[in-house]
């Protein structure tokens, strides 16, 4: 099998076979802090009910060595009382309440509360000083996890590399994620004892994700992720493993959209062969248009093909998607250009004149082509080895019609010149000779108009031999 055929098969498979879904883990940041006070049972329950796989919580250590669930070391913001966690026993801290009346919780209380709910999972952030204090936090954490059998229901993440190192030694089977606001903090030393990274959405790129995936590390992102679709429309296009968000309901909604799709990675140069300008979308799931469009005969390098809601979309760049119809591999361009802008006519000489909704044999028949009424070809698609052309009423295979070449510019293409530029062996044979024969009239003392075209058609269609440059229509 030659390389061209292999490339064609690869492209066709990419259009028709989608091997995996590309969902991601949704983690409610402190639960759902928008709808309930953060890191309360109410907040956690809300996030789980909205589809979060995990809820994130933060830990500090009290004066009497209890793991306290709180983002801040000073509880004034959430309770109205200026207590520093490390300076008070938990018996004092637990008397403080948040706006919904819930007290400050210990990790022990949280695990006890959710012990019998196997779907409740937790991303635990250890809050430590730059010097790695408190030193006993990870040992306390292991004790609590072992007590409630939560080994399969927790992950760790932290800005503290020392904490992650301790967790790697004490609990090597539990995922450990390094939080970084800049890629400069992610180095080989850190990656040696973590299983993944949690990066700010401001710095994340597909290239960073692919590199970390190549190294066997999972990639999570964090951001406030407001309800505006603008941020989600770009995040959802990336191959992330999870997102830590204040809006778990929105995260779950977008994750479900992505889960409903099938995606295949492909690296292929293509050309768009349609008279219709095609909008470019931010993603295939919401179809929010960008300011850009695909124009006739535009060339692109596509990286992915996504199938969603019965449609296929090609990824043209970062956050750029278009409907896959009428995109063809670059190596098919010279073969397909003679059709683009030419005319097609049905002369009752083929088995059928059915017009289809899509360039696929299995698609719905929507109309038929009237005999002896030429129509301009508006789009061309090569699929499964067959060339399809689009007319005003739908798609038909090119082999079921006769083609009338047109010697004029059509959206940047001249079908007649494109036909001449092909080697004789590569030219299609279903030319509408009747059109040319009836339009040719001898002119006294002059060669027939466009003799070159007729000679080329003769050579393409029948094995005639020509004695000299003055051979004319009489040979047909």
PDB file of N, CA, C and O in Angstrom, residues 6-15 207 210 263-270 300-305 314-317 328-331:
ATOM      1  N   UNK A   6      -2.319   5.151   2.340  1.00  0.00           N
ATOM      2  CA  UNK A   6      -2.296   5.072   3.797  1.00  0.00           C
ATOM      3  C   UNK A   6      -2.803   6.363   4.412  1.00  0.00           C
ATOM      4  O   UNK A   6      -3.564   6.348   5.383  1.00  0.00           O
ATOM      5  N   UNK A   7      -2.382   7.489   3.845  1.00  0.00           N
ATOM      6  CA  UNK A   7      -2.828   8.788   4.377  1.00  0.00           C
ATOM      7  C   UNK A   7      -4.326   8.952   4.207  1.00  0.00           C
ATOM      8  O   UNK A   7      -5.014   9.453   5.093  1.00  0.00           O
ATOM      9  N   UNK A   8      -4.852   8.510   3.057  1.00  0.00           N
ATOM     10  CA  UNK A   8      -6.281   8.620   2.820  1.00  0.00           C
ATOM     11  C   UNK A   8      -7.060   7.786   3.823  1.00  0.00           C
ATOM     12  O   UNK A   8      -8.039   8.237   4.405  1.00  0.00           O
ATOM     13  N   UNK A   9      -6.586   6.552   4.044  1.00  0.00           N
ATOM     14  CA  UNK A   9      -7.260   5.685   5.008  1.00  0.00           C
ATOM     15  C   UNK A   9      -7.233   6.306   6.388  1.00  0.00           C
ATOM     16  O   UNK A   9      -8.223   6.296   7.120  1.00  0.00           O
ATOM     17  N   UNK A  10      -6.093   6.877   6.754  1.00  0.00           N
ATOM     18  CA  UNK A  10      -5.981   7.527   8.064  1.00  0.00           C
ATOM     19  C   UNK A  10      -7.007   8.642   8.204  1.00  0.00           C
ATOM     20  O   UNK A  10      -7.685   8.769   9.219  1.00  0.00           O
ATOM     21  N   UNK A  11      -7.149   9.457   7.147  1.00  0.00           N
ATOM     22  CA  UNK A  11      -8.087  10.576   7.209  1.00  0.00           C
ATOM     23  C   UNK A  11      -9.527  10.092   7.286  1.00  0.00           C
ATOM     24  O   UNK A  11     -10.328  10.592   8.066  1.00  0.00           O
ATOM     25  N   UNK A  12      -9.861   9.083   6.492  1.00  0.00           N
ATOM     26  CA  UNK A  12     -11.222   8.561   6.498  1.00  0.00           C
ATOM     27  C   UNK A  12     -11.564   7.940   7.847  1.00  0.00           C
ATOM     28  O   UNK A  12     -12.649   8.147   8.391  1.00  0.00           O
ATOM     29  N   UNK A  13     -10.604   7.198   8.415  1.00  0.00           N
ATOM     30  CA  UNK A  13     -10.848   6.615   9.724  1.00  0.00           C
ATOM     31  C   UNK A  13     -11.083   7.692  10.768  1.00  0.00           C
ATOM     32  O   UNK A  13     -11.944   7.568  11.633  1.00  0.00           O
ATOM     33  N   UNK A  14     -10.322   8.779  10.659  1.00  0.00           N
ATOM     34  CA  UNK A  14     -10.479   9.858  11.635  1.00  0.00           C
ATOM     35  C   UNK A  14     -11.853  10.494  11.525  1.00  0.00           C
ATOM     36  O   UNK A  14     -12.416  10.957  12.508  1.00  0.00           O
ATOM     37  N   UNK A  15     -12.410  10.518  10.315  1.00  0.00           N
ATOM     38  CA  UNK A  15     -13.728  11.100  10.150  1.00  0.00           C
ATOM     39  C   UNK A  15     -14.848  10.179  10.628  1.00  0.00           C
ATOM     40  O   UNK A  15     -15.918  10.630  10.999  1.00  0.00           O
ATOM     41  N   UNK A 207      -0.069  23.011  24.798  1.00  0.00           N
ATOM     42  CA  UNK A 207       1.301  22.493  24.729  1.00  0.00           C
ATOM     43  C   UNK A 207       1.800  22.072  26.105  1.00  0.00           C
ATOM     44  O   UNK A 207       2.453  21.030  26.255  1.00  0.00           O
ATOM     45  N   UNK A 210      -0.037  18.801  27.033  1.00  0.00           N
ATOM     46  CA  UNK A 210       0.485  17.647  26.296  1.00  0.00           C
ATOM     47  C   UNK A 210       1.854  17.225  26.810  1.00  0.00           C
ATOM     48  O   UNK A 210       2.151  16.025  26.891  1.00  0.00           O
ATOM     49  N   UNK A 263     -13.901  12.089  20.188  1.00  0.00           N
ATOM     50  CA  UNK A 263     -12.839  12.885  19.588  1.00  0.00           C
ATOM     51  C   UNK A 263     -11.715  11.993  19.098  1.00  0.00           C
ATOM     52  O   UNK A 263     -11.442  10.934  19.672  1.00  0.00           O
ATOM     53  N   UNK A 264     -11.089  12.430  18.025  1.00  0.00           N
ATOM     54  CA  UNK A 264      -9.935  11.711  17.489  1.00  0.00           C
ATOM     55  C   UNK A 264      -8.860  12.721  17.108  1.00  0.00           C
ATOM     56  O   UNK A 264      -9.126  13.711  16.419  1.00  0.00           O
ATOM     57  N   UNK A 265      -7.649  12.480  17.572  1.00  0.00           N
ATOM     58  CA  UNK A 265      -6.532  13.352  17.218  1.00  0.00           C
ATOM     59  C   UNK A 265      -6.073  13.038  15.808  1.00  0.00           C
ATOM     60  O   UNK A 265      -5.953  11.879  15.415  1.00  0.00           O
ATOM     61  N   UNK A 266      -5.826  14.078  15.037  1.00  0.00           N
ATOM     62  CA  UNK A 266      -5.348  13.902  13.663  1.00  0.00           C
ATOM     63  C   UNK A 266      -4.492  15.104  13.298  1.00  0.00           C
ATOM     64  O   UNK A 266      -4.767  16.230  13.728  1.00  0.00           O
ATOM     65  N   UNK A 267      -3.450  14.897  12.539  1.00  0.00           N
ATOM     66  CA  UNK A 267      -2.613  15.982  12.039  1.00  0.00           C
ATOM     67  C   UNK A 267      -2.629  15.898  10.521  1.00  0.00           C
ATOM     68  O   UNK A 267      -1.992  15.031   9.929  1.00  0.00           O
ATOM     69  N   UNK A 268      -3.383  16.791   9.898  1.00  0.00           N
ATOM     70  CA  UNK A 268      -3.601  16.699   8.458  1.00  0.00           C
ATOM     71  C   UNK A 268      -3.786  18.087   7.867  1.00  0.00           C
ATOM     72  O   UNK A 268      -4.514  18.915   8.403  1.00  0.00           O
ATOM     73  N   UNK A 269      -3.130  18.359   6.752  1.00  0.00           N
ATOM     74  CA  UNK A 269      -3.371  19.580   5.996  1.00  0.00           C
ATOM     75  C   UNK A 269      -4.589  19.375   5.118  1.00  0.00           C
ATOM     76  O   UNK A 269      -4.703  18.350   4.424  1.00  0.00           O
ATOM     77  N   UNK A 270      -5.512  20.326   5.132  1.00  0.00           N
ATOM     78  CA  UNK A 270      -6.758  20.188   4.388  1.00  0.00           C
ATOM     79  C   UNK A 270      -7.094  21.488   3.667  1.00  0.00           C
ATOM     80  O   UNK A 270      -6.548  22.556   3.985  1.00  0.00           O
ATOM     81  N   UNK A 300      -5.883  24.701   5.799  1.00  0.00           N
ATOM     82  CA  UNK A 300      -5.682  24.645   7.246  1.00  0.00           C
ATOM     83  C   UNK A 300      -4.906  23.391   7.612  1.00  0.00           C
ATOM     84  O   UNK A 300      -4.862  22.416   6.847  1.00  0.00           O
ATOM     85  N   UNK A 301      -4.340  23.427   8.802  1.00  0.00           N
ATOM     86  CA  UNK A 301      -3.812  22.213   9.422  1.00  0.00           C
ATOM     87  C   UNK A 301      -4.748  21.859  10.563  1.00  0.00           C
ATOM     88  O   UNK A 301      -4.899  22.627  11.509  1.00  0.00           O
ATOM     89  N   UNK A 302      -5.415  20.722  10.469  1.00  0.00           N
ATOM     90  CA  UNK A 302      -6.350  20.339  11.515  1.00  0.00           C
ATOM     91  C   UNK A 302      -5.680  19.385  12.496  1.00  0.00           C
ATOM     92  O   UNK A 302      -4.828  18.581  12.123  1.00  0.00           O
ATOM     93  N   UNK A 303      -6.054  19.493  13.767  1.00  0.00           N
ATOM     94  CA  UNK A 303      -5.426  18.695  14.824  1.00  0.00           C
ATOM     95  C   UNK A 303      -6.367  17.680  15.450  1.00  0.00           C
ATOM     96  O   UNK A 303      -5.921  16.674  15.997  1.00  0.00           O
ATOM     97  N   UNK A 304      -7.680  17.948  15.405  1.00  0.00           N
ATOM     98  CA  UNK A 304      -8.655  17.036  15.993  1.00  0.00           C
ATOM     99  C   UNK A 304      -9.937  17.058  15.174  1.00  0.00           C
ATOM    100  O   UNK A 304     -10.239  18.045  14.496  1.00  0.00           O
ATOM    101  N   UNK A 305     -10.670  15.965  15.268  1.00  0.00           N
ATOM    102  CA  UNK A 305     -12.016  15.912  14.721  1.00  0.00           C
ATOM    103  C   UNK A 305     -12.942  15.479  15.846  1.00  0.00           C
ATOM    104  O   UNK A 305     -12.657  14.510  16.552  1.00  0.00           O
ATOM    105  N   UNK A 314     -14.014  19.943  12.620  1.00  0.00           N
ATOM    106  CA  UNK A 314     -12.553  19.910  12.570  1.00  0.00           C
ATOM    107  C   UNK A 314     -12.016  21.031  13.448  1.00  0.00           C
ATOM    108  O   UNK A 314     -12.587  22.125  13.496  1.00  0.00           O
ATOM    109  N   UNK A 315     -10.926  20.751  14.151  1.00  0.00           N
ATOM    110  CA  UNK A 315     -10.280  21.788  14.950  1.00  0.00           C
ATOM    111  C   UNK A 315      -9.186  22.431  14.118  1.00  0.00           C
ATOM    112  O   UNK A 315      -8.220  21.782  13.716  1.00  0.00           O
ATOM    113  N   UNK A 316      -9.349  23.723  13.865  1.00  0.00           N
ATOM    114  CA  UNK A 316      -8.456  24.460  12.977  1.00  0.00           C
ATOM    115  C   UNK A 316      -7.343  25.170  13.720  1.00  0.00           C
ATOM    116  O   UNK A 316      -6.416  25.694  13.094  1.00  0.00           O
ATOM    117  N   UNK A 317      -7.430  25.215  15.028  1.00  0.00           N
ATOM    118  CA  UNK A 317      -6.452  25.913  15.858  1.00  0.00           C
ATOM    119  C   UNK A 317      -6.985  25.972  17.272  1.00  0.00           C
ATOM    120  O   UNK A 317      -8.022  25.395  17.588  1.00  0.00           O
ATOM    121  N   UNK A 328     -11.167  18.606   2.667  1.00  0.00           N
ATOM    122  CA  UNK A 328     -10.519  17.481   1.998  1.00  0.00           C
ATOM    123  C   UNK A 328      -9.011  17.521   2.226  1.00  0.00           C
ATOM    124  O   UNK A 328      -8.420  18.604   2.321  1.00  0.00           O
ATOM    125  N   UNK A 329      -8.365  16.349   2.287  1.00  0.00           N
ATOM    126  CA  UNK A 329      -6.910  16.315   2.471  1.00  0.00           C
ATOM    127  C   UNK A 329      -6.203  17.061   1.352  1.00  0.00           C
ATOM    128  O   UNK A 329      -6.666  17.077   0.200  1.00  0.00           O
ATOM    129  N   UNK A 330      -5.064  17.651   1.657  1.00  0.00           N
ATOM    130  CA  UNK A 330      -4.351  18.451   0.661  1.00  0.00           C
ATOM    131  C   UNK A 330      -3.940  17.636  -0.561  1.00  0.00           C
ATOM    132  O   UNK A 330      -3.896  18.150  -1.673  1.00  0.00           O
ATOM    133  N   UNK A 331      -3.647  16.336  -0.360  1.00  0.00           N
ATOM    134  CA  UNK A 331      -3.200  15.530  -1.499  1.00  0.00           C
ATOM    135  C   UNK A 331      -4.337  15.209  -2.476  1.00  0.00           C
ATOM    136  O   UNK A 331      -4.103  14.700  -3.559  1.00  0.00           O
TER     137      UNK A 331
END
